[in-house]
Amino acid sequence: MSNESDAFDPTASEMEALRRLEQGVVQIDTGLLASPSERLVDLGFVATTAEGEPALTARGLALVRHH
């Protein structure tokens, strides 16, 4: 069985951003999450909270755990 996240090939920076979101790290000195990858948002791996902060979605969490 295959799903869309199997076909998604995240960059190293995108995976680092997703892992940091999983750990609850919102601000990163290197700026990885200053503006999450538009691709991560468009594909539903990251959403924006009411406060305007990036947040890992269930789909993003599944991707992190899969990699």
Tab-separated table of C-alpha atoms in Angstrom:
chain	number	residue	atom	x	y	z
A	1	MET	CA	0.000	0.000	0.000
A	2	SER	CA	1.374	3.394	-0.978
A	3	ASN	CA	0.417	6.898	-0.005
A	4	GLU	CA	1.375	10.384	-1.144
A	5	SER	CA	3.980	10.858	1.583
A	6	ASP	CA	5.862	7.814	0.226
A	7	ALA	CA	6.378	9.716	-3.043
A	8	PHE	CA	7.486	12.912	-1.280
A	9	ASP	CA	11.266	13.232	-1.138
A	10	PRO	CA	12.031	15.880	1.485
A	11	THR	CA	15.296	17.783	1.456
A	12	ALA	CA	17.634	17.490	4.437
A	13	SER	CA	16.577	20.979	5.549
A	14	GLU	CA	12.896	20.080	5.310
A	15	MET	CA	13.403	16.916	7.378
A	16	GLU	CA	15.362	18.884	9.979
A	17	ALA	CA	12.542	21.428	10.173
A	18	LEU	CA	9.935	18.673	10.578
A	19	ARG	CA	11.984	16.934	13.282
A	20	ARG	CA	12.399	20.187	15.193
A	21	LEU	CA	8.671	20.858	14.982
A	22	GLU	CA	8.039	17.356	16.344
A	23	GLN	CA	10.270	18.244	19.305
A	24	GLY	CA	8.396	21.492	19.832
A	25	VAL	CA	11.255	23.711	18.673
A	26	VAL	CA	9.613	26.584	16.842
A	27	GLN	CA	12.437	29.087	16.540
A	28	ILE	CA	15.725	27.955	15.085
A	29	ASP	CA	18.846	30.096	15.006
A	30	THR	CA	19.578	29.045	11.429
A	31	GLY	CA	16.153	30.266	10.330
A	32	LEU	CA	14.921	26.904	9.063
A	33	LEU	CA	11.489	27.585	10.489
A	34	ALA	CA	11.427	31.346	10.198
A	35	SER	CA	9.392	30.609	7.101
A	36	PRO	CA	8.600	26.917	6.673
A	37	SER	CA	9.119	25.498	3.231
A	38	GLU	CA	6.133	26.431	1.105
A	39	ARG	CA	6.252	22.878	-0.185
A	40	LEU	CA	5.765	21.498	3.356
A	41	VAL	CA	2.751	23.746	3.829
A	42	ASP	CA	1.285	23.056	0.367
A	43	LEU	CA	1.552	19.295	0.882
A	44	GLY	CA	-0.047	19.474	4.328
A	45	PHE	CA	2.965	18.497	6.441
A	46	VAL	CA	3.038	21.854	8.260
A	47	ALA	CA	0.201	24.199	9.190
A	48	THR	CA	0.094	27.605	10.816
A	49	THR	CA	-1.414	28.016	14.281
A	50	ALA	CA	-3.777	30.835	15.243
A	51	GLU	CA	-0.712	32.550	16.724
A	52	GLY	CA	1.024	32.387	13.344
A	53	GLU	CA	3.548	29.741	14.399
A	54	PRO	CA	4.358	26.698	12.247
A	55	ALA	CA	2.943	23.422	13.551
A	56	LEU	CA	3.500	19.832	12.511
A	57	THR	CA	0.355	18.162	11.179
A	58	ALA	CA	-0.528	14.484	11.654
A	59	ARG	CA	0.689	13.931	8.112
A	60	GLY	CA	3.986	15.651	8.912
A	61	LEU	CA	4.392	13.547	12.044
A	62	ALA	CA	3.840	10.377	10.013
A	63	LEU	CA	6.553	11.483	7.579
A	64	VAL	CA	9.032	12.153	10.403
A	65	ARG	CA	8.357	8.748	11.942
A	66	HIS	CA	8.642	7.055	8.543
A	67	HIS	CA	12.087	8.544	7.876
